[in-house]
Amino acid sequence: MKKGSYVSILGDGGWGTALSIILYRNGYKVKLWSAFEEYARFLDKKRVNSKFLKGIHIPYDIIITSNLKEALDFCNTIILAIPSQHIRGVLNRIKKAYLQEKVFLSVVKGIENRSLKRMSEVIYEELGNVNLAVLSGPNISFEIAKSIPSVSVVASKNSKIARYFQDILMNDHFRIYTNDDVTGVELGGSLKNVIALACGISDGMGHGTNTKAALITRGLVEISKLGKAMGAKKETFYGASGLGDLVTTCVSPHSRNRFVGQEIAKGRKLSQIIDRMDMIAEGVFTTKAAYSLAKKYKVEMPIVSQMHSVLYQGKSSSKALKDLMLRKKKSE
Amino acid sequence: MKKGSYVSILGDGGWGTALSIILYRNGYKVKLWSAFEEYARFLDKKRVNSKFLKGIHIPYDIIITSNLKEALDFCNTIILAIPSQHIRGVLNRIKKAYLQEKVFLSVVKGIENRSLKRMSEVIYEELGNVNLAVLSGPNISFEIAKSIPSVSVVASKNSKIARYFQDILMNDHFRIYTNDDVTGVELGGSLKNVIALACGISDGMGHGTNTKAALITRGLVEISKLGKAMGAKKETFYGASGLGDLVTTCVSPHSRNRFVGQEIAKGRKLSQIIDRMDMIAEGVFTTKAAYSLAKKYKVEMPIVSQMHSVLYQGKSSSKALKDLMLRKKKSE
């Protein structure tokens, strides 16, 4: 499984598109699957994903299709790049295919609200014991597509699978680290979105870099506490898929979750904000899941708890931020 | 030593001025000492530190003086807020005073190039075994003076002294954590400036958030490795004085070290850049010290090493960044 491998990317979002372009550049045969026939035709004709990855040309050798069977038959390697809310639907459509010889990479972020399961758990549940790794890191799709120097993390219980994806994804501009802590890598990539919402609120209130740094630092503390309670390694949260991704999401002007926070700070209602967005702000759902997980594992998560009050209990964002600052004196 | 304490701040920079304003607001009697008679008169008359803290009013009850004896006689609490290059000079001028009943807080960042000593080590060397704590955290002076929500860390071997400074500095907008790892807190506050230079270079080359997140994450890994070798606790580097301060410095548009990096990426010579700056970019000196420390403690520090080559051996910044990305494949 080296040069010459056939890779199908399931999902037509910004990240799926950027990954298809990287793999094409790295010398692989690539198919990009969209769930929407009309949008697949549009992508194939225009060769720009104008909804999710503006201004980036999609090479003609990347085959675009909305035929799921065609995408599956074509490849030995499948990248799952579908929003968490829709992943079960797609997994259900592919579970009857013969998948044992295929290798899967999940780049899906989020936690299922109903079951509180991570995405790899959902995938195993639906597909059985497939060959699986997950990818997560400080990776804004547009920058990856532009070959801006970036790092990321591939995690798998099976080190061979992790190294396989390290091999096919890594190039001069994209440095991949392997890790065996799947739980930690998935949680870091999901929970960061709650802290990004808090950073958005802080930005919307006109606060500065100091406040953002405080939210990032204390956010990482509570995320890693929850992660440890859930069986992840603490160190993972201080690596590229934890700290790195958290910083990117809290700082980037492109972050959807930060945007939602900013709008909330301006006094707009969550439902109004979401209605007007083209893309999905995962953090809105993840806040609910994180709040439930904190209760389940009895971990104190002050930022998650305040964000939950703001999003779902009508608490004012200025009161929430004040309550965070006024907690009792502590050592680190 | 509570309300009613008398505090003298030695040093007329942005940070010293901001701390004098906070302590005044918290109810203490405050003197601010400038080494320069003329600038002290200017500050006293204008009540704005227009060189280092533009647009912030200095309350009239803060006494401004250039008389060091007057500042020492006045107080029971001394804050050292002097650039690292000048700290020995000032310590030499005060070492003959009776200092045993006074409490010191060092907010000085940097490592002495000649001796590779941290600032608290320099202070003990000059003043003997005084009561000492250090303060470091994600604190842009201007934002602190504006009461923007911020956190910081006070560290001391003596927990009573740490708690004393927590008590007098903390308020609704400024949350202070205590810590007993003086080495870790001082190293975090100093070494971050080397990574900020690298982030400045990345920005100057037009790279994005992904690259910055990678530099921050991997920078923290090498800083904490060196710290551990020097006797600090690894966790300290993931707290507000490590990670928090690193993020702030690498992201803030006000960072002097980041600015120097940006200018280097444009192809300008280090000597030219420094000549034209009003303020001191500590990172330029700290790079040298960090490079020597890495050798002394036999710790691999790829970013420090590349920055040393760029600043002092004429290596091009694009080659340095490329060499960082192309290191051999690794697990985290």
XYZ file of C-alpha atoms in Angstrom:
664
model
C 0.000 0.000 0.000
C 2.373 2.732 -1.190
C 2.403 4.889 -4.319
C -0.341 3.620 -6.519
C -2.826 3.205 -3.673
C -6.383 4.152 -4.461
C -8.033 6.512 -2.006
C -11.688 7.516 -1.783
C -12.646 10.502 0.325
C -16.233 10.400 1.529
C -17.460 13.938 2.147
C -17.355 17.111 0.054
C -16.523 19.618 2.823
C -13.442 21.818 2.985
C -11.341 19.255 4.808
C -12.292 16.342 2.547
C -11.508 18.439 -0.506
C -8.152 19.633 0.868
C -7.137 16.074 1.755
C -8.063 14.835 -1.707
C -5.796 17.502 -3.196
C -2.874 16.584 -0.893
C -3.180 12.891 -1.680
C -3.345 13.638 -5.386
C -0.182 15.755 -5.097
C 1.500 12.959 -3.121
C 0.964 10.644 -6.099
C -2.194 8.694 -5.270
C -5.300 7.980 -7.322
C -8.144 9.841 -5.682
C -11.943 9.854 -5.794
C -13.975 12.472 -3.933
C -17.516 11.455 -3.043
C -20.310 13.963 -2.430
C -23.644 12.846 -0.954
C -25.368 15.346 -3.247
C -25.626 14.493 -6.925
C -26.130 18.064 -8.010
C -23.188 19.388 -5.992
C -20.964 16.569 -7.288
C -21.806 17.639 -10.841
C -21.109 21.265 -9.932
C -17.715 20.354 -8.412
C -16.810 18.244 -11.402
C -17.649 21.035 -13.808
C -16.315 24.064 -11.892
C -13.354 22.335 -10.201
C -13.669 24.684 -7.211
C -15.517 23.828 -3.979
C -16.979 27.310 -3.760
C -19.107 26.543 -0.697
C -16.393 25.120 1.550
C -12.956 25.780 0.032
C -13.084 28.939 -2.011
C -10.397 29.771 -4.532
C -8.672 26.370 -4.587
C -8.483 24.501 -7.904
C -9.379 20.791 -7.747
C -7.131 18.939 -10.230
C -8.951 17.182 -13.103
C -7.373 13.827 -12.173
C -9.388 13.782 -8.945
C -12.562 11.941 -9.899
C -15.685 13.435 -8.363
C -18.713 11.233 -7.901
C -21.979 10.936 -5.991
C -22.088 7.173 -6.592
C -21.109 5.583 -3.283
C -20.619 2.074 -4.710
C -18.275 3.465 -7.347
C -16.225 5.213 -4.663
C -16.016 2.054 -2.538
C -15.143 -0.320 -5.378
C -12.374 1.982 -6.554
C -10.260 2.145 -3.392
C -8.294 0.280 -0.753
C -8.221 3.350 1.473
C -11.270 5.281 2.676
C -11.216 8.679 4.334
C -14.362 9.533 6.270
C -14.840 13.312 6.126
C -18.517 13.654 6.974
C -20.037 15.950 9.645
C -20.624 14.003 12.888
C -24.407 14.423 12.640
C -24.469 12.530 9.333
C -21.804 9.876 9.892
C -24.148 7.064 10.974
C -26.244 7.564 7.871
C -23.254 7.100 5.571
C -21.822 4.210 7.607
C -25.174 2.476 7.307
C -24.986 2.767 3.558
C -21.531 1.168 3.354
C -21.708 -1.474 6.101
C -22.842 -4.234 3.774
C -19.837 -3.834 1.464
C -16.758 -6.022 1.953
C -14.580 -3.739 4.065
C -12.096 -6.031 5.791
C -9.249 -5.357 3.365
C -9.803 -1.634 3.333
C -8.092 0.891 5.594
C -10.113 3.733 7.111
C -9.089 7.191 8.258
C -11.652 9.212 10.199
C -11.264 12.984 10.122
C -14.723 13.500 11.658
C -14.818 15.742 14.731
C -17.433 15.710 17.436
C -19.119 13.545 20.035
C -22.486 11.920 19.423
C -24.934 13.700 21.720
C -27.301 10.834 22.302
C -24.699 8.157 23.090
C -21.745 10.383 24.134
C -19.597 8.238 21.837
C -16.507 9.381 20.001
C -16.522 9.034 16.226
C -14.215 5.991 16.129
C -16.562 4.252 18.568
C -19.481 5.013 16.280
C -17.518 3.672 13.293
C -16.591 0.403 15.049
C -20.184 0.051 16.190
C -21.501 0.368 12.647
C -18.749 -1.333 10.622
C -17.345 -3.891 13.043
C -13.626 -4.247 13.697
C -12.255 -2.458 10.610
C -8.698 -1.139 10.129
C -9.003 2.406 11.446
C -6.947 5.474 12.265
C -8.024 9.029 13.070
C -6.448 12.297 11.925
C -6.622 15.511 13.934
C -4.455 18.598 14.265
C -4.097 22.347 13.748
C -5.203 22.221 10.126
C -7.217 24.935 8.493
C -8.276 23.356 5.194
C -7.517 26.397 3.100
C -3.966 26.654 4.449
C -3.359 22.941 3.885
C -4.562 23.244 0.302
C -2.211 26.225 -0.141
C 0.783 24.096 1.034
C 1.387 26.319 4.041
C 3.681 24.466 6.501
C 1.512 22.460 8.904
C 1.658 19.510 11.279
C -0.954 16.949 12.231
C -1.421 13.707 14.170
C -2.558 10.260 13.028
C -3.635 7.976 15.861
C -4.444 4.287 15.801
C -4.382 1.348 18.191
C -2.502 -0.392 15.369
C 0.833 1.333 14.800
C 1.095 -0.109 11.273
C -2.087 1.678 10.227
C -0.888 4.922 11.816
C 2.409 4.680 9.945
C 0.609 3.883 6.689
C -1.339 7.133 6.868
C 1.786 9.021 7.995
C 3.456 7.708 4.824
C 0.721 8.628 2.373
C -0.128 12.060 3.858
C 3.294 13.469 4.807
C 5.175 15.760 2.444
C 7.513 18.770 2.559
C 4.721 21.031 3.816
C 2.676 18.647 5.929
C 4.422 16.948 8.821
C 2.571 14.020 10.411
C 3.204 12.620 13.881
C 1.869 9.208 14.923
C 0.251 8.479 18.283
C -1.473 5.471 19.844
C -3.905 7.468 21.981
C -7.018 7.486 19.789
C -9.252 8.667 22.638
C -7.032 11.657 23.416
C -6.657 12.705 19.783
C -10.411 12.500 19.137
C -11.369 14.321 22.336
C -8.879 17.131 21.716
C -10.253 17.728 18.237
C -13.844 17.796 19.496
C -13.703 19.599 22.842
C -11.585 22.488 21.529
C -14.700 23.797 19.830
C -16.323 24.589 23.183
C -13.323 26.711 24.176
C -13.399 28.379 20.742
C -16.988 29.449 21.453
C -15.809 30.989 24.740
C -12.967 32.780 22.907
C -15.495 34.088 20.403
C -17.585 35.513 23.223
C -14.498 37.145 24.718
C -13.609 38.647 21.325
C -17.193 39.807 20.836
C -17.025 41.597 24.191
C -13.898 43.443 23.051
C -11.518 41.616 25.379
C -7.933 41.041 24.400
C -5.194 38.526 23.931
C -4.714 38.091 27.691
C -8.280 36.808 28.096
C -7.942 34.486 25.144
C -4.678 33.056 26.467
C -6.357 32.491 29.845
C -9.290 30.667 28.228
C -6.960 28.520 26.111
C -4.748 27.612 29.084
C -7.540 26.871 31.539
C -9.597 25.253 28.768
C -6.806 22.805 28.073
C -6.598 22.000 31.799
C -10.259 21.013 31.978
C -10.210 19.177 28.638
C -7.215 17.103 29.710
C -8.839 16.333 33.080
C -11.915 14.973 31.342
C -9.736 13.122 28.853
C -7.749 11.472 31.611
C -10.960 10.373 33.327
C -12.045 8.861 30.012
C -8.811 6.892 29.594
C -6.783 9.228 27.373
C -3.177 10.224 28.058
C -2.691 13.704 29.480
C 0.331 14.347 27.205
C -1.794 13.939 24.082
C -3.674 17.119 24.969
C -0.411 19.060 25.006
C 0.506 17.908 21.522
C -0.489 19.095 18.051
C -3.957 17.504 18.153
C -4.730 19.087 21.547
C -3.021 22.368 22.269
C -2.088 22.962 18.620
C -5.591 22.573 17.286
C -7.053 24.519 20.209
C -4.790 27.503 19.509
C -5.611 27.458 15.799
C -9.344 27.311 16.366
C -9.302 30.055 18.997
C -7.125 32.378 16.947
C -8.089 31.843 13.325
C -10.426 34.406 11.795
C -12.002 31.519 9.844
C -13.244 29.531 12.867
C -17.005 28.975 12.721
C -17.237 28.277 16.441
C -15.452 31.475 17.329
C -17.852 33.296 15.006
C -20.873 31.870 16.835
C -19.413 33.049 20.157
C -18.885 36.539 18.785
C -22.499 36.769 17.639
C -23.743 35.560 21.044
C -21.713 38.261 22.763
C -23.514 40.783 20.563
C -26.774 39.548 22.101
C -28.074 37.463 19.222
C -30.021 34.247 19.849
C -28.362 30.899 19.123
C -31.196 29.732 16.852
C -30.953 32.906 14.724
C -27.190 32.567 14.375
C -27.336 28.914 13.340
C -30.155 29.517 10.870
C -28.021 31.994 8.981
C -24.885 29.836 8.759
C -23.996 27.745 5.733
C -21.657 25.517 7.666
C -22.041 23.580 10.869
C -20.535 24.925 14.111
C -19.785 21.620 15.854
C -19.078 23.369 19.164
C -22.760 24.101 19.705
C -23.479 20.370 19.865
C -20.202 19.480 21.551
C -20.981 21.829 24.456
C -23.981 19.679 25.301
C -21.990 16.446 25.017
C -19.070 17.844 27.027
C -21.426 19.025 29.753
C -22.943 15.536 30.006
C -19.511 13.892 29.962
C -18.276 16.185 32.752
C -21.220 15.082 34.885
C -20.826 11.425 33.979
C -17.113 11.372 34.829
C -17.460 13.828 37.752
C -14.878 16.265 36.383
C -15.023 19.984 37.175
C -15.188 21.869 33.849
C -15.840 25.547 34.618
C -15.631 26.837 31.030
C -17.791 24.036 29.591
C -20.302 24.617 32.371
C -20.494 28.389 31.746
C -20.793 27.866 27.979
C -23.629 25.414 28.575
C -25.433 28.009 30.696
C -24.967 30.651 28.005
C -26.056 28.491 25.055
C -28.881 26.515 26.653
C -30.001 28.324 29.798
C -30.052 31.941 28.688
C -27.235 33.147 30.943
C -25.650 36.404 29.791
C -22.155 36.018 28.381
C -20.731 38.854 30.485
C -22.029 37.225 33.676
C -20.546 33.898 32.572
C -17.100 35.396 31.984
C -17.238 37.243 35.309
C -18.121 34.029 37.145
C -15.086 32.347 35.572
C -12.745 35.083 36.840
C -14.175 35.193 40.350
C -13.725 31.587 41.340
C -11.859 31.036 44.607
C -8.115 31.635 44.826
C -6.112 28.688 43.610
C -2.717 27.263 42.952
C -2.174 26.034 39.374
C 0.946 43.107 55.167
C -2.525 43.735 53.740
C -4.355 46.896 52.718
C -2.168 49.770 53.719
C 1.024 48.092 52.524
C 3.526 50.327 50.813
C 4.784 49.141 47.446
C 7.630 50.527 45.360
C 7.948 49.503 41.746
C 11.480 49.792 40.384
C 11.382 50.337 36.639
C 9.405 52.701 34.422
C 8.537 50.293 31.580
C 5.044 49.323 30.478
C 4.773 46.414 32.881
C 6.040 48.335 35.908
C 3.620 51.159 35.146
C 0.645 48.798 34.668
C 1.428 46.996 37.952
C 1.653 50.301 39.814
C -1.811 51.203 38.519
C -3.293 47.822 39.544
C -1.828 48.031 43.043
C -3.089 51.580 43.425
C -6.574 50.447 42.352
C -6.358 47.531 44.807
C -5.883 50.045 47.624
C -2.136 50.200 48.197
C 0.236 53.156 48.519
C 2.484 53.082 45.488
C 5.753 54.658 44.352
C 7.045 54.197 40.823
C 10.803 54.618 40.403
C 12.450 55.571 37.115
C 16.213 55.358 36.691
C 16.050 58.499 34.587
C 15.493 61.811 36.388
C 14.226 63.578 33.325
C 11.758 60.827 32.393
C 10.517 60.647 36.014
C 9.765 64.406 35.837
C 8.034 63.910 32.490
C 5.878 61.052 33.886
C 5.016 63.055 36.974
C 3.937 66.027 34.903
C 2.170 64.276 31.995
C 0.782 61.305 33.935
C 1.056 59.112 30.835
C 3.963 56.756 30.087
C 3.945 57.717 26.429
C 7.029 55.654 25.575
C 5.901 52.313 27.009
C 2.181 52.454 27.907
C 0.443 54.884 25.584
C -2.982 56.256 26.410
C -3.173 55.072 30.033
C -3.601 57.681 32.769
C -1.335 57.273 35.817
C -3.325 58.337 38.910
C -1.905 61.349 40.800
C -1.705 59.342 44.043
C 1.031 57.192 42.518
C 4.232 58.976 43.511
C 6.821 59.050 40.751
C 10.458 59.446 41.708
C 13.989 58.939 40.422
C 15.367 58.885 43.977
C 16.141 55.238 44.721
C 16.662 55.767 48.487
C 13.282 57.465 48.730
C 11.622 54.525 46.946
C 13.320 51.998 49.249
C 12.623 53.823 52.512
C 8.954 54.199 51.605
C 8.012 50.548 51.159
C 7.806 47.088 52.641
C 7.230 45.541 49.213
C 9.490 45.958 46.193
C 8.632 45.007 42.635
C 11.623 44.625 40.338
C 10.535 45.569 36.818
C 13.848 46.297 35.144
C 15.095 44.871 31.818
C 17.326 41.842 32.418
C 20.370 43.599 30.969
C 20.184 46.291 33.653
C 19.051 44.305 36.685
C 22.531 43.778 38.216
C 23.211 47.497 38.056
C 20.093 48.332 40.062
C 20.589 45.432 42.497
C 24.085 46.717 43.138
C 22.692 50.104 44.068
C 20.244 48.659 46.613
C 22.257 45.803 48.134
C 23.618 47.890 50.991
C 20.130 48.869 52.220
C 18.455 46.871 54.994
C 16.314 44.476 52.952
C 15.559 41.557 55.286
C 12.083 42.760 56.240
C 11.102 43.623 52.705
C 9.316 41.339 50.262
C 10.434 41.234 46.620
C 8.546 40.377 43.457
C 10.577 39.955 40.274
C 8.748 40.507 36.987
C 12.016 40.549 35.040
C 12.172 38.186 32.060
C 15.283 36.767 30.497
C 18.372 34.691 31.171
C 21.753 36.273 31.803
C 23.866 35.452 28.767
C 27.228 35.370 30.484
C 26.253 33.196 33.463
C 23.120 31.474 32.022
C 21.392 32.357 35.296
C 17.690 33.014 35.747
C 16.706 36.376 37.179
C 15.852 35.046 40.665
C 19.303 33.464 40.797
C 20.860 36.812 39.912
C 18.757 38.510 42.614
C 19.765 36.021 45.325
C 23.381 36.327 44.235
C 23.333 40.094 44.591
C 20.990 40.582 47.572
C 21.478 37.409 49.600
C 18.600 35.303 50.849
C 15.762 37.858 50.538
C 12.006 37.133 50.548
C 11.285 36.656 46.864
C 8.559 35.624 44.451
C 8.356 35.909 40.676
C 5.371 36.884 38.529
C 4.877 35.675 34.965
C 1.901 35.053 32.726
C -0.032 36.023 29.599
C -0.100 39.692 30.455
C 0.082 42.418 27.857
C 0.623 45.545 29.968
C -1.858 47.658 28.064
C -4.641 45.101 28.499
C -3.894 44.748 32.219
C -4.057 48.518 32.641
C -7.392 48.497 30.787
C -8.814 45.909 33.260
C -9.294 43.319 30.538
C -9.809 39.888 32.181
C -6.410 38.226 32.629
C -4.688 35.525 34.634
C -1.117 35.256 35.883
C 1.127 33.127 38.098
C 3.115 34.026 41.218
C 5.798 31.504 42.129
C 7.915 31.261 45.230
C 9.742 28.580 47.195
C 7.918 30.099 50.187
C 4.161 29.603 49.804
C 3.419 32.467 52.252
C 5.183 34.939 49.987
C 3.367 33.579 46.930
C 0.022 33.950 48.692
C 0.917 37.469 49.852
C 1.401 38.595 46.260
C -1.719 36.678 45.167
C -3.625 38.692 47.790
C -2.350 42.129 46.851
C -2.483 41.684 43.055
C -5.720 39.738 42.523
C -8.972 41.522 41.722
C -12.144 41.012 39.655
C -10.195 41.356 36.397
C -6.854 39.844 37.322
C -6.838 36.243 38.510
C -3.619 35.038 40.148
C -2.564 31.404 40.572
C 0.236 30.417 42.945
C 2.944 27.880 42.133
C 6.100 26.642 43.866
C 8.076 25.998 40.686
C 10.119 29.193 40.376
C 12.475 27.673 37.802
C 9.602 26.607 35.535
C 7.781 29.921 35.764
C 10.927 31.946 35.013
C 12.024 29.713 32.128
C 8.573 29.772 30.518
C 8.495 33.570 30.603
C 11.955 33.827 29.071
C 12.149 31.053 26.493
C 8.782 31.883 24.899
C 10.466 34.865 23.276
C 12.588 32.601 21.073
C 9.447 30.876 19.766
C 7.839 34.299 19.247
C 10.753 35.225 16.985
C 10.116 32.053 14.965
C 6.400 32.890 14.747
C 7.324 36.373 13.547
C 9.458 34.863 10.793
C 6.572 32.588 9.799
C 4.196 35.569 9.707
C 6.709 37.592 7.718
C 6.897 34.795 5.153
C 3.122 34.929 4.767
C 2.447 31.589 6.453
C -0.751 30.990 8.333
C -2.296 29.913 11.578
C -1.408 26.251 11.002
C 2.305 27.053 10.969
C 2.029 29.208 14.063
C 0.149 26.494 15.951
C 2.849 24.006 14.943
C 5.622 26.307 16.188
C 3.789 26.951 19.471
C 3.133 23.246 20.090
C 6.578 21.997 19.182
C 8.158 25.038 20.850
C 6.485 24.158 24.116
C 7.748 20.581 23.807
C 11.373 21.678 23.532
C 11.029 24.380 26.213
C 9.568 21.898 28.682
C 12.292 19.352 27.868
C 14.975 21.894 28.695
C 13.038 22.972 31.774
C 12.795 19.435 33.054
C 16.532 18.954 32.555
C 17.071 22.128 34.597
C 14.906 20.923 37.491
C 11.551 22.520 36.636
C 8.240 20.647 36.610
C 6.889 19.755 33.198
C 3.306 20.753 34.188
C 4.370 24.331 34.844
C 5.043 24.803 31.134
C 1.463 23.824 30.343
C 0.045 26.437 32.703
C -0.595 30.162 32.343
C 3.069 31.153 32.717
C 4.156 28.650 30.052
C 1.613 27.878 27.378
C -0.545 30.921 28.196
C 2.256 33.420 27.897
C 3.649 31.662 24.822
C 0.306 31.917 23.008
C -0.083 35.587 23.903
C 3.397 36.498 22.741
C 3.093 34.564 19.496
C -0.325 35.972 18.641
C -0.368 39.538 19.919
C 0.215 42.252 17.334
C 2.118 44.155 20.049
C 4.871 41.577 20.580
C 8.307 43.066 20.006
C 9.905 39.662 19.466
C 7.377 38.702 16.846
C 8.067 42.047 15.142
C 11.798 41.329 14.991
C 11.051 37.946 13.381
C 8.825 39.573 10.786
C 11.536 42.050 9.825
C 14.116 39.254 9.533
C 11.804 37.359 7.183
C 11.752 40.477 4.995
C 15.523 40.130 4.675
C 16.612 42.906 7.024
C 19.740 42.569 9.165
C 19.381 42.020 12.910
C 21.612 44.982 13.788
C 19.513 47.342 11.624
C 16.272 46.140 13.185
C 17.515 46.537 16.745
C 18.981 49.972 16.076
C 15.596 51.269 15.029
C 13.641 49.881 18.003
C 12.779 51.924 21.075
C 12.192 48.871 23.219
C 14.258 45.799 23.909
C 13.396 42.507 22.195
C 14.555 40.087 24.905
C 14.246 37.111 22.543
C 17.328 38.176 20.603
C 19.458 37.685 23.738
C 17.462 34.727 25.018
C 18.095 32.799 21.792
C 21.809 32.860 22.594
C 21.249 31.789 26.191
C 18.772 29.059 25.223
C 21.186 27.714 22.629
C 23.944 27.493 25.247
C 21.578 25.902 27.798
C 20.463 23.288 25.261
C 24.112 22.339 24.739
C 24.917 22.389 28.442
C 21.959 20.155 29.353
C 22.188 18.057 26.162
C 18.585 18.692 25.134
C 17.502 18.667 21.483
C 15.885 22.039 20.714
C 15.259 22.222 16.950
C 13.482 25.605 16.924
C 16.023 27.276 19.232
C 18.813 25.832 17.123
C 17.323 27.102 13.837
C 16.653 30.552 15.338
C 20.259 30.700 16.528
C 21.449 29.915 13.005
C 19.198 32.612 11.543
C 20.104 35.343 14.051
C 23.809 34.665 14.506
C 25.039 32.555 11.598
C 23.343 34.194 8.632
C 21.097 31.250 7.715
C 18.107 32.225 5.599
C 14.791 32.056 7.419
C 13.068 30.074 4.664
C 15.813 27.426 4.792
C 15.475 27.284 8.592
C 11.719 26.720 8.437
C 12.134 24.078 5.746
C 14.705 22.228 7.841
C 12.243 22.178 10.743
C 9.546 20.569 8.603
C 11.809 17.981 7.011
C 13.105 16.280 10.124
C 12.690 12.514 10.204
C 9.266 10.953 10.726
C 8.300 10.768 14.370
C 5.694 9.820 16.887
C 4.626 12.637 19.220
